[in-house]
Coordinates of C-alpha atoms in Angstrom, one line a residue:
Chain A
M160 CA -47.1 -11.4 11.9
F161 CA -45.0 -11.8 8.8
N162 CA -42.5 -8.7 8.2
P163 CA -41.6 -8.3 4.2
S164 CA -39.0 -6.2 4.6
R165 CA -37.3 -9.3 6.4
L166 CA -37.6 -11.6 3.7
V167 CA -36.1 -9.1 0.9
L168 CA -33.2 -8.5 3.4
A169 CA -32.3 -12.0 4.0
R170 CA -32.4 -12.7 0.4
K171 CA -30.2 -10.1 -0.4
R172 CA -28.2 -11.3 2.3
R173 CA -27.8 -14.4 0.5
G174 CA -26.9 -12.7 -2.5
L175 CA -29.9 -14.4 -4.2
T176 CA -32.4 -13.0 -7.1
Q177 CA -36.5 -13.6 -6.8
I178 CA -36.0 -16.3 -9.6
R179 CA -33.3 -18.0 -7.7
L180 CA -35.2 -18.2 -4.1
A181 CA -38.5 -19.2 -5.9
E182 CA -36.6 -22.3 -7.3
L183 CA -34.7 -23.2 -4.3
A184 CA -38.3 -22.7 -2.3
S185 CA -40.5 -24.5 -5.2
I186 CA -42.5 -21.8 -5.9
T187 CA -43.0 -18.9 -8.3
R188 CA -41.0 -15.7 -8.8
L189 CA -44.3 -14.2 -8.8
T190 CA -44.9 -15.7 -5.2
V191 CA -41.9 -14.5 -3.8
H192 CA -42.4 -10.9 -5.1
R193 CA -46.2 -10.7 -3.5
Y194 CA -44.5 -12.0 0.0
E195 CA -41.9 -9.6 -0.6
S196 CA -44.0 -6.8 -1.4
G197 CA -46.5 -7.8 1.4
E198 CA -49.1 -8.5 -0.9
V199 CA -49.7 -12.2 0.4
E200 CA -48.5 -13.2 3.7
P201 CA -47.1 -16.6 3.2
P202 CA -48.5 -19.7 4.4
R203 CA -46.2 -21.2 7.4
E204 CA -44.6 -24.2 5.4
S205 CA -43.7 -21.6 2.7
V206 CA -41.9 -19.5 5.4
E207 CA -40.4 -22.7 6.8
A208 CA -39.1 -23.5 3.1
L209 CA -37.8 -19.8 2.6
A210 CA -36.3 -20.3 6.2
R211 CA -34.6 -23.2 5.4
Q212 CA -33.0 -22.2 1.8
L213 CA -32.2 -18.6 3.3
S214 CA -30.3 -20.5 6.4
F215 CA -32.4 -17.6 8.5
P216 CA -34.3 -19.2 11.7
A217 CA -38.3 -19.0 11.0
K218 CA -39.1 -16.5 13.8
F219 CA -36.7 -13.8 11.9
F220 CA -39.5 -13.5 9.1
F221 CA -41.9 -12.6 12.2
A222 CA -40.0 -10.6 14.1
P223 CA -41.9 -7.2 15.0
K224 CA -39.1 -4.9 15.0
S225 CA -38.2 -3.0 11.3
I226 CA -34.8 -3.5 10.6
D227 CA -32.9 -0.4 9.6
E228 CA -31.1 -1.2 6.6
P229 CA -27.9 0.9 5.6
N230 CA -29.1 3.7 2.6
P231 CA -26.9 2.8 -0.6
I232 CA -26.2 6.0 -1.5
S233 CA -25.1 7.0 1.8
A234 CA -22.8 3.8 2.1
S235 CA -18.9 4.4 0.6
F236 CA -17.9 1.4 -0.5
R237 CA -14.2 0.5 -0.9
G238 CA -13.7 -1.4 -4.1
M239 CA -16.9 -0.1 -5.7
A240 CA -15.7 -0.8 -9.3
A241 CA -15.4 -4.5 -9.8
M242 CA -18.6 -5.1 -7.2
T243 CA -21.4 -6.1 -8.6
A244 CA -25.2 -5.1 -7.2
A245 CA -25.8 -8.8 -5.5
E246 CA -22.4 -8.0 -3.9
R247 CA -23.2 -4.5 -2.7
D248 CA -26.5 -5.7 -1.7
A249 CA -24.9 -8.7 0.4
A250 CA -22.8 -6.6 2.4
L251 CA -25.2 -3.9 2.7
A252 CA -27.7 -6.8 4.7
A253 CA -24.8 -7.5 6.7
G254 CA -24.7 -3.9 8.1
A255 CA -28.5 -4.2 8.6
L256 CA -27.7 -7.1 11.1
A257 CA -25.3 -5.4 12.2
F258 CA -27.6 -2.5 13.5
L259 CA -29.4 -5.2 15.3
L260 CA -26.7 -6.4 17.0
D261 CA -25.3 -3.0 17.8
D262 CA -28.5 -2.0 19.2
W263 CA -28.7 -4.8 21.3
V264 CA -25.0 -4.3 22.5
H265 CA -26.2 -0.4 23.3
E266 CA -29.1 -1.3 25.6
R267 CA -26.6 -3.1 27.5
F268 CA -23.5 -1.6 27.8
A269 CA -22.2 2.2 27.6
L270 CA -19.6 2.6 24.7
P271 CA -17.5 5.4 23.8
A272 CA -18.8 8.7 22.7
V273 CA -18.5 9.7 18.9
D274 CA -15.8 12.2 18.8
I275 CA -15.7 12.0 14.4
P276 CA -15.4 15.6 13.2
S277 CA -17.1 16.9 10.1
M278 CA -14.3 18.2 7.9
A279 CA -16.5 18.5 4.9
G280 CA -14.4 20.4 1.6
E281 CA -11.0 20.1 3.1
A282 CA -8.1 18.9 1.3
P283 CA -7.8 15.0 2.2
E284 CA -3.8 16.0 3.3
I285 CA -5.2 18.5 5.5
A286 CA -8.2 17.0 6.7
A287 CA -5.9 13.8 7.8
R288 CA -3.0 16.2 9.6
S289 CA -6.0 17.9 11.6
L290 CA -7.6 15.2 12.6
R291 CA -4.4 14.0 14.1
Q292 CA -4.5 17.2 15.7
Q293 CA -7.6 17.5 17.1
W294 CA -7.3 13.4 18.5
A295 CA -3.7 14.7 19.9
I296 CA -2.0 11.8 18.2
G297 CA 1.0 14.0 16.7
E298 CA 3.2 12.7 13.9
R299 CA 3.8 9.0 14.8
P300 CA 2.8 5.6 13.5
I301 CA -0.9 4.3 14.5
K302 CA -0.2 1.6 16.4
N303 CA -3.9 -0.1 16.1
I304 CA -6.3 1.8 14.0
V305 CA -9.2 -0.3 15.1
H306 CA -8.6 0.3 18.9
L307 CA -8.2 4.3 17.7
L308 CA -11.6 4.0 15.8
E309 CA -13.4 2.3 18.7
A310 CA -12.2 5.0 21.0
K311 CA -13.8 7.2 19.0
G312 CA -17.0 6.0 19.0
V313 CA -16.9 4.0 15.6
R314 CA -18.4 1.0 15.9
V315 CA -16.4 -1.7 13.9
F316 CA -17.7 -4.6 12.1
S317 CA -16.2 -7.2 10.2
L318 CA -17.4 -8.2 7.0
V319 CA -16.7 -12.2 5.9
E320 CA -17.6 -11.6 2.0
E321 CA -16.3 -14.7 0.3
T322 CA -14.9 -12.1 -2.7
R323 CA -12.2 -10.1 -3.2
T324 CA -14.3 -7.1 -4.6
V325 CA -15.9 -5.7 -1.1
D326 CA -13.2 -4.2 1.0
A327 CA -15.0 -2.1 3.3
F328 CA -17.8 0.6 3.9
S329 CA -18.9 3.2 6.1
L330 CA -21.9 4.6 6.8
W331 CA -23.4 7.1 9.4
R332 CA -26.8 6.1 11.1
A333 CA -28.2 9.1 12.2
T334 CA -25.2 10.2 14.7
K335 CA -23.4 6.8 14.7
P336 CA -20.3 6.1 12.6
Y337 CA -20.0 2.5 11.4
I338 CA -17.5 1.0 9.6
F339 CA -17.6 -2.8 8.2
L340 CA -14.0 -4.2 7.5
N341 CA -13.5 -7.5 5.2
T342 CA -11.4 -9.5 7.6
Q343 CA -10.2 -11.8 4.6
K344 CA -8.0 -9.2 3.4
T345 CA -4.4 -8.7 4.8
A346 CA -3.6 -6.9 7.9
E347 CA -2.1 -3.8 6.1
H348 CA -4.7 -4.0 3.5
G349 CA -7.0 -4.0 6.6
R350 CA -5.3 -1.0 8.4
F351 CA -5.6 1.1 5.0
D352 CA -9.4 0.4 4.2
A353 CA -10.1 1.2 8.0
A354 CA -8.4 4.7 7.6
H355 CA -9.8 5.0 4.3
E356 CA -13.5 4.7 5.6
L357 CA -12.3 7.1 8.3
G358 CA -11.9 9.4 5.5
H359 CA -15.1 9.0 4.0
L360 CA -16.5 9.3 7.8
V361 CA -14.6 12.5 7.9
L362 CA -14.8 14.3 4.8
H363 CA -18.3 12.7 3.6
K364 CA -20.5 13.1 6.2
H365 CA -23.1 15.2 4.8
G366 CA -22.6 13.8 1.2
G367 CA -20.0 15.4 -1.2
P368 CA -17.7 14.1 -3.8
Q369 CA -19.5 10.9 -5.2
G370 CA -17.6 7.9 -7.0
K371 CA -14.5 8.1 -8.0
Q372 CA -13.6 11.4 -6.7
A373 CA -14.9 10.3 -3.1
E374 CA -12.5 7.3 -3.5
D375 CA -9.2 9.2 -4.1
E376 CA -10.3 11.9 -1.6
A377 CA -10.4 8.7 1.1
N378 CA -7.2 7.2 -0.3
K379 CA -5.6 10.4 0.1
F380 CA -6.5 10.7 3.4
A381 CA -5.8 7.2 4.6
S382 CA -2.2 7.5 3.1
A383 CA -1.5 11.1 5.0
F384 CA -3.2 9.7 8.3
L385 CA -1.2 6.6 8.3
M386 CA 1.9 7.8 7.0
P387 CA 2.3 11.2 8.0
E388 CA 4.6 13.5 5.8
S389 CA 6.5 15.1 8.5
D390 CA 7.3 11.9 10.1
V391 CA 8.1 9.9 6.9
K392 CA 10.2 12.7 5.4
A393 CA 12.2 12.6 9.0
I394 CA 12.5 8.8 9.2
A395 CA 12.6 8.1 5.3
P396 CA 14.1 11.0 3.4
T397 CA 14.5 8.6 0.4
A398 CA 14.6 4.8 -0.4
S399 CA 17.3 3.1 -2.5
N400 CA 15.7 -0.4 -2.3
I401 CA 12.9 -2.9 -1.9
R402 CA 14.7 -4.0 2.0
Q403 CA 14.3 -0.3 2.9
I404 CA 11.0 0.1 1.9
I405 CA 9.7 -3.3 3.7
S406 CA 11.5 -1.9 6.8
M407 CA 9.2 1.4 6.5
K408 CA 6.2 -0.4 5.7
R409 CA 6.2 -2.4 9.0
R410 CA 6.9 0.9 10.9
W411 CA 4.2 2.6 9.5
G412 CA 2.0 -0.7 9.5
V413 CA 0.6 -0.3 5.4
S414 CA 1.5 -2.8 2.7
A415 CA 5.0 -2.3 0.5
I416 CA 2.8 -1.2 -2.4
A417 CA 0.9 1.9 -0.2
M418 CA 4.4 2.9 1.4
T419 CA 6.1 3.1 -2.0
Y420 CA 2.8 5.1 -3.2
R421 CA 3.4 7.4 -0.5
L422 CA 7.2 7.5 -0.7
H423 CA 6.5 8.9 -4.5
K424 CA 3.8 11.4 -3.6
L425 CA 6.2 13.0 -1.4
K426 CA 8.8 13.2 -3.6
C427 CA 11.2 10.8 -1.6
I428 CA 11.6 8.6 -4.7
S429 CA 11.6 9.3 -8.1
D430 CA 9.4 8.4 -11.0
W431 CA 11.7 5.7 -12.5
Q432 CA 12.5 4.5 -8.7
Y433 CA 8.5 3.6 -8.3
R434 CA 8.4 2.5 -11.5
Q435 CA 11.2 0.2 -10.6
F436 CA 9.8 -0.8 -7.0
A437 CA 6.4 -1.5 -7.9
I438 CA 7.9 -3.9 -10.6
Q439 CA 9.9 -5.6 -8.0
L440 CA 7.5 -5.6 -5.4
S441 CA 5.1 -7.2 -8.0
D442 CA 7.8 -9.9 -8.7
L443 CA 7.9 -10.6 -5.0
G444 CA 4.4 -11.4 -4.7
Y445 CA 3.6 -8.0 -2.8
R446 CA 0.5 -7.6 -5.2
R447 CA -0.8 -10.6 -4.3
G448 CA -0.3 -10.4 -0.9
E449 CA 1.9 -9.4 2.2
P450 CA 4.6 -11.8 2.9
D451 CA 5.7 -11.7 6.8
G452 CA 3.2 -9.3 7.2
I453 CA 1.7 -7.7 10.5
Q454 CA -0.5 -9.1 12.9
R455 CA -4.2 -8.8 12.5
E456 CA -5.8 -5.7 14.4
T457 CA -8.6 -7.2 16.5
S458 CA -11.3 -5.0 18.7
V459 CA -11.1 -4.5 22.3
I460 CA -14.8 -3.2 22.3
W461 CA -16.1 -6.8 21.0
K462 CA -13.1 -8.2 23.4
K463 CA -14.3 -6.6 26.8
V464 CA -18.4 -7.0 25.7
L465 CA -17.8 -10.5 24.9
A466 CA -15.9 -10.9 27.8
A467 CA -18.7 -9.5 30.2
L468 CA -21.5 -11.6 28.4
W469 CA -19.4 -14.7 29.3
S470 CA -19.4 -13.7 32.9
E471 CA -23.0 -13.6 33.1
R472 CA -23.1 -17.3 30.6
V473 CA -24.9 -15.4 28.1
T474 CA -23.5 -17.6 24.8
K475 CA -24.0 -15.9 21.5
N476 CA -26.3 -18.7 20.7
Q477 CA -28.7 -16.7 23.2
I478 CA -27.5 -13.6 21.5
A479 CA -28.4 -15.2 18.1
S480 CA -32.0 -16.2 19.7
A481 CA -32.8 -13.1 21.2
L482 CA -32.2 -11.2 18.0
H483 CA -33.8 -14.3 15.6
L484 CA -30.6 -14.1 13.7
P485 CA -28.2 -17.6 12.5
V486 CA -25.6 -18.0 15.0
A487 CA -22.8 -17.6 11.9
E488 CA -24.4 -13.8 11.2
I489 CA -23.0 -13.0 14.5
E490 CA -19.7 -14.9 14.3
N491 CA -19.4 -13.5 10.7
L492 CA -20.1 -9.6 12.2
V493 CA -17.3 -10.1 14.6
F494 CA -15.0 -12.4 12.9
G495 CA -11.3 -11.7 13.0
L496 CA -12.2 -8.5 14.9
A497 CA -12.7 -10.6 18.7
S498 CA -12.3 -14.2 19.6
M499 CA -15.7 -16.2 19.8
T500 CA -14.0 -18.4 22.2
T501 CA -14.5 -16.1 25.1
L502 CA -18.1 -16.3 24.2
D503 CA -18.7 -20.2 24.4
G504 CA -15.3 -21.7 23.4
A505 CA -16.6 -22.2 19.5
G506 CA -14.1 -20.0 18.2
A507 CA -13.8 -17.2 16.1
G508 CA -14.1 -18.9 12.7
S509 CA -17.1 -21.1 12.9
G510 CA -19.5 -18.5 11.1
K511 CA -16.8 -18.0 8.2
G512 CA -18.3 -19.6 5.5
R513 CA -21.7 -20.8 7.2
A514 CA -23.5 -18.1 5.5
E515 CA -23.4 -19.3 2.1
L516 CA -23.2 -16.1 0.3
R517 CA -23.7 -16.9 -3.2
L518 CA -23.0 -15.1 -6.7
V519 CA -26.2 -15.0 -8.9
R520 CA -26.7 -13.4 -12.1
N521 CA -29.4 -10.8 -11.4
N522 CA -31.8 -11.6 -13.9
D523 CA -35.1 -10.9 -12.6
A524 CA -34.7 -7.3 -12.4
Chain B
M362 CA 50.6 11.7 -12.0
A363 CA 48.3 12.3 -9.0
A364 CA 44.8 12.6 -10.4
L365 CA 43.3 16.3 -9.8
I366 CA 40.2 15.6 -7.0
R367 CA 37.2 18.0 -7.1
R368 CA 34.9 17.2 -4.2
E369 CA 33.5 20.2 -2.7
E370 CA 30.2 21.5 -4.0
W371 CA 31.1 24.4 -5.7
E372 CA 34.1 22.9 -7.9
V373 CA 32.1 19.7 -8.8
N374 CA 28.7 21.7 -9.6
A375 CA 31.7 24.2 -12.2
R376 CA 33.1 21.3 -13.5
L377 CA 30.3 19.2 -14.3
R378 CA 28.7 22.5 -15.8
E379 CA 31.6 22.7 -18.2
L380 CA 31.1 18.8 -19.0
R381 CA 27.3 19.4 -19.5
M382 CA 26.2 17.0 -16.9
P383 CA 24.1 18.2 -14.3
K384 CA 24.6 16.7 -11.0
E385 CA 21.0 15.9 -10.1
A386 CA 20.7 13.7 -13.3
L387 CA 23.8 11.8 -12.4
L388 CA 22.7 11.3 -8.8
E389 CA 19.5 10.2 -10.3
T390 CA 21.0 7.6 -12.7
V391 CA 23.0 6.5 -9.0
R392 CA 19.8 6.0 -7.8
A393 CA 18.3 4.0 -10.6
A394 CA 21.6 1.8 -10.3
V395 CA 20.9 1.3 -6.4
A396 CA 16.9 0.4 -7.0
A397 CA 18.3 -2.3 -10.0
Y398 CA 20.9 -3.8 -7.7
G399 CA 18.2 -4.3 -4.9
G400 CA 15.9 -5.7 -7.3
C401 CA 18.4 -8.9 -7.2
T402 CA 17.6 -11.7 -4.8
D403 CA 19.8 -14.9 -4.2
N404 CA 18.1 -16.7 -6.5
D405 CA 19.8 -14.7 -9.6
P406 CA 22.5 -15.8 -10.7
P407 CA 26.1 -14.8 -9.6
G408 CA 27.2 -11.6 -11.3
A409 CA 23.9 -10.2 -11.8
K410 CA 23.8 -7.4 -9.5
G411 CA 26.6 -6.3 -11.4
Y412 CA 25.2 -6.8 -14.5
E413 CA 22.0 -4.8 -13.5
T414 CA 24.0 -1.8 -12.3
Y415 CA 25.3 -1.5 -15.5
R416 CA 22.5 -2.2 -17.7
I417 CA 20.2 0.4 -15.7
G418 CA 22.8 2.6 -15.3
T419 CA 23.6 3.2 -18.6
R420 CA 19.8 3.2 -19.8
H421 CA 19.4 5.8 -16.7
L422 CA 21.9 7.8 -17.7
R423 CA 20.7 7.9 -21.4
V424 CA 17.0 8.8 -20.2
E425 CA 18.7 12.0 -18.3
M426 CA 20.9 13.2 -20.6
L427 CA 19.7 12.7 -24.0
P428 CA 16.5 14.9 -23.7
L429 CA 18.7 17.5 -22.6
K430 CA 19.4 18.8 -25.8
N431 CA 22.8 19.8 -25.2
G432 CA 25.0 17.7 -27.7
W433 CA 24.6 14.3 -25.7
N434 CA 23.7 11.1 -27.9
R435 CA 23.5 7.3 -27.6
D436 CA 26.6 5.6 -28.8
D437 CA 27.1 1.8 -29.0
A438 CA 30.2 1.8 -31.1
G439 CA 33.1 -0.6 -30.5
N440 CA 31.0 -2.4 -28.0
L441 CA 31.3 0.1 -25.8
C442 CA 28.0 1.4 -24.5
S443 CA 27.9 5.0 -23.9
I444 CA 26.6 8.6 -24.1
R445 CA 28.7 10.8 -26.2
N446 CA 29.1 14.8 -26.7
D447 CA 30.4 15.4 -30.1
E448 CA 30.2 19.4 -28.7
I449 CA 32.9 18.9 -26.1
A450 CA 34.1 15.0 -27.1
V451 CA 33.5 13.3 -24.3
K452 CA 31.9 9.5 -24.0
V453 CA 30.6 8.3 -20.6
V454 CA 30.4 5.3 -19.7
I455 CA 29.1 3.4 -16.5
L456 CA 31.6 1.3 -14.5
N457 CA 31.5 -1.0 -11.6
T458 CA 34.1 -0.3 -9.3
D459 CA 35.6 -1.1 -5.6
D460 CA 35.2 0.4 -2.4
A461 CA 37.7 3.1 -2.9
T462 CA 35.0 5.0 -5.0
G463 CA 34.1 8.3 -3.8
D464 CA 37.4 8.2 -1.7
A465 CA 39.9 11.1 -2.3
L466 CA 42.5 9.1 -0.5
R467 CA 42.7 5.8 -2.3
T468 CA 42.5 4.8 -6.4
P469 CA 39.1 3.3 -7.6
K470 CA 39.7 0.2 -9.7
N471 CA 37.3 -1.8 -11.7
R472 CA 35.4 -4.7 -10.4
R473 CA 36.0 -6.8 -13.5
E474 CA 38.7 -6.7 -15.9
K475 CA 37.7 -4.9 -19.0
G476 CA 38.2 -5.4 -22.8
V477 CA 40.6 -4.1 -25.9
E478 CA 37.9 -1.6 -26.1
H479 CA 38.4 -0.1 -22.7
E480 CA 42.2 -0.3 -23.2
R481 CA 42.0 1.5 -26.9
A482 CA 39.7 4.6 -25.2
I483 CA 41.7 5.2 -22.4
E484 CA 45.3 4.8 -24.3
G485 CA 43.7 7.1 -26.9
V486 CA 43.5 9.8 -24.7
S487 CA 46.6 9.3 -22.7
R488 CA 48.7 9.7 -26.2
F489 CA 46.8 13.1 -26.2
F490 CA 48.0 13.8 -22.9
L491 CA 51.3 12.9 -23.7
G492 CA 51.2 15.5 -27.1
M493 CA 51.3 12.5 -29.5
E494 CA 48.6 11.6 -32.3
P495 CA 45.9 10.2 -30.5
N496 CA 44.5 6.6 -32.4
E497 CA 42.7 7.7 -35.4
D498 CA 39.1 6.6 -34.4
I499 CA 39.4 7.8 -30.6
R500 CA 38.2 11.5 -30.6
H501 CA 36.5 11.6 -27.6
A502 CA 37.8 11.6 -24.3
I503 CA 36.4 8.6 -22.0
W504 CA 34.6 9.5 -18.9
Y505 CA 33.2 6.4 -16.6
L506 CA 30.6 7.0 -14.1
C507 CA 31.9 4.9 -11.5
L508 CA 29.4 3.1 -9.2
H509 CA 30.4 1.2 -5.8
I510 CA 26.7 -0.5 -4.3
N511 CA 27.1 -2.8 -1.7
E512 CA 23.7 -3.5 -0.2
D513 CA 23.7 -0.1 1.9
K514 CA 26.8 1.2 0.9
V515 CA 26.6 3.4 -2.2
L516 CA 29.5 5.5 -3.6
A517 CA 29.7 7.3 -7.0
E518 CA 32.2 9.5 -8.8
L519 CA 32.9 10.8 -12.6
S520 CA 35.9 10.1 -13.4
R521 CA 38.3 9.9 -16.2
P522 CA 41.0 7.3 -16.3
S523 CA 44.3 7.8 -17.6
A524 CA 46.2 4.4 -17.2
I525 CA 45.1 1.1 -17.7
D526 CA 46.8 -2.5 -17.0
G527 CA 46.1 -5.6 -17.7
G528 CA 42.1 -5.1 -18.1
F529 CA 41.9 -2.4 -14.9
I530 CA 42.4 1.2 -14.5
V531 CA 45.2 2.0 -12.5
A532 CA 45.7 5.3 -12.8
W533 CA 43.0 8.8 -13.2
E534 CA 43.8 11.9 -14.8
E535 CA 40.7 13.6 -13.2
R536 CA 37.7 12.7 -10.4
I537 CA 34.7 14.5 -9.6
I538 CA 33.0 12.7 -6.3
L539 CA 29.5 12.9 -6.4
V540 CA 29.0 10.4 -3.6
A541 CA 31.6 10.2 -0.6
P542 CA 32.3 7.6 1.8
G543 CA 29.0 8.0 4.2
G544 CA 27.2 10.4 1.9
W545 CA 24.7 8.0 0.7
G546 CA 22.4 8.4 3.8
A547 CA 21.5 5.0 5.3
L548 CA 18.1 5.1 6.7
D549 CA 17.7 3.9 9.8
I550 CA 13.7 2.8 10.5
G551 CA 13.8 2.3 13.8
A552 CA 12.3 -0.1 16.0
D553 CA 8.2 -0.2 15.2
D554 CA 6.7 -0.9 18.6
N555 CA 9.0 1.5 20.7
D556 CA 8.2 4.3 17.7
S557 CA 4.2 4.0 17.6
G558 CA 1.8 5.7 19.9
P559 CA 0.5 4.5 23.4
E560 CA -2.3 2.0 23.9
L561 CA -5.6 3.4 24.3
E562 CA -7.5 3.0 27.0
I563 CA -11.1 2.3 25.6
D564 CA -14.0 2.2 28.7
V565 CA -16.4 -0.5 28.0
R566 CA -19.2 -0.7 30.7
R567 CA -22.1 -2.3 31.7
K568 CA -25.3 -0.8 31.7

């Protein structure tokens, strides 16, 4: 039986409006609307046309299992200000597909238990320090934040969004925390995004502030979590020049801009130095990227899961087939976090861009 | 004549109070100059580091001192860019100096030859101390905020010259040491890998 909610999801995943999908599939917008509302069941040929245009297997639309979709209200997006509704919906749709994949993995593998306390109402800096204490990681730099999150039961997925506006997002799905990272960003940016989303999970599990205030709190949390005050002040009580800042940012695995911001917040550098360093970093290209950056962090869970599956001769095509998903979507969800060569030798990058995420004007609303 | 050197915290602070210059404001100027120096790259023209140190040092000295409302004003007269205090008859100019800066056992010297405006300012002071009438237009004692910046090596002092020869200062009347050798904390950030947490063991088991 045709599952209308799956059509809506696939359309949103591709960033399409109903009008645009109707044009592509040579049907009317009203027809698309009727299919999506369940008012009318589409004939086989229409489903195939829709499937073709959406690059989803036709079987996807007939799967009985209703898809658990992330709630836009409960998801915390980093980079929200510049994001369009279509971009947000496409990212959330990727989240829904991740739930499918995650459930499939959970049926077959025992993963670390969740250990993410709620510190709602706590000041972000204090929450960051408390969490470090609770996790017994002291004041030292965090070597690999993706590994740390996975060890604490967070499910980390990749977002391969062809947009600079969606950095990351996180949410609680019942008792399970999820973080989605845009793996097109620099490694340093990704680490900060991961810590930022951890901040949302810890501080805003039960709602709380929204919008800019919530984002500010998550930023403060990330800054304090990645660059603990006592360690920064012990190692780098001051900074005289950009060269020193670049040495520091390597130690804490953050961007030069984030490092400078933290030094200023901790009063290790003056207002004037902060402005001067920010200008110099911009001149040197540190606003556009991270010259001589660190290595990207990858997922240990995906590596182990994919290796175990490969040893059983389970390929990504088989996983995609079992879930009725495009192979490219499976690849995208672990892109940059694990090498898909462990699964079938096709390489991690084959999914990137295949999803044909398009930006369209949402003019049928 | 040997310079009067002040290097102990208490005597430095006491003298700076008389000169109406908070030490922190002077150190902030040094930090700004160091940041400006650090902003230069190998692609900048030779001399850029020295000029940036001077330019930002001068600007920042004014940024720090003028708002204090204790007599300091900006003065660019005679091609000598300074802060000037008429109430205590003092001018302060930024000067790039050699690595004898901040060292009580050595005599600092400016790195580049100075022109006639500096000679007149310094000689005017000398004439006064020799009991002679100073030059008519020289009414302020000139002090230099001497800066030596060479990568991570930073030295600074606030000093009053007594003699200049061939465009180079050869003697000082009084020197107030702000950053002595070894006094500017060089940072040892440490190796990244050895100082971060251990690898985490993450258990993933097949059901």
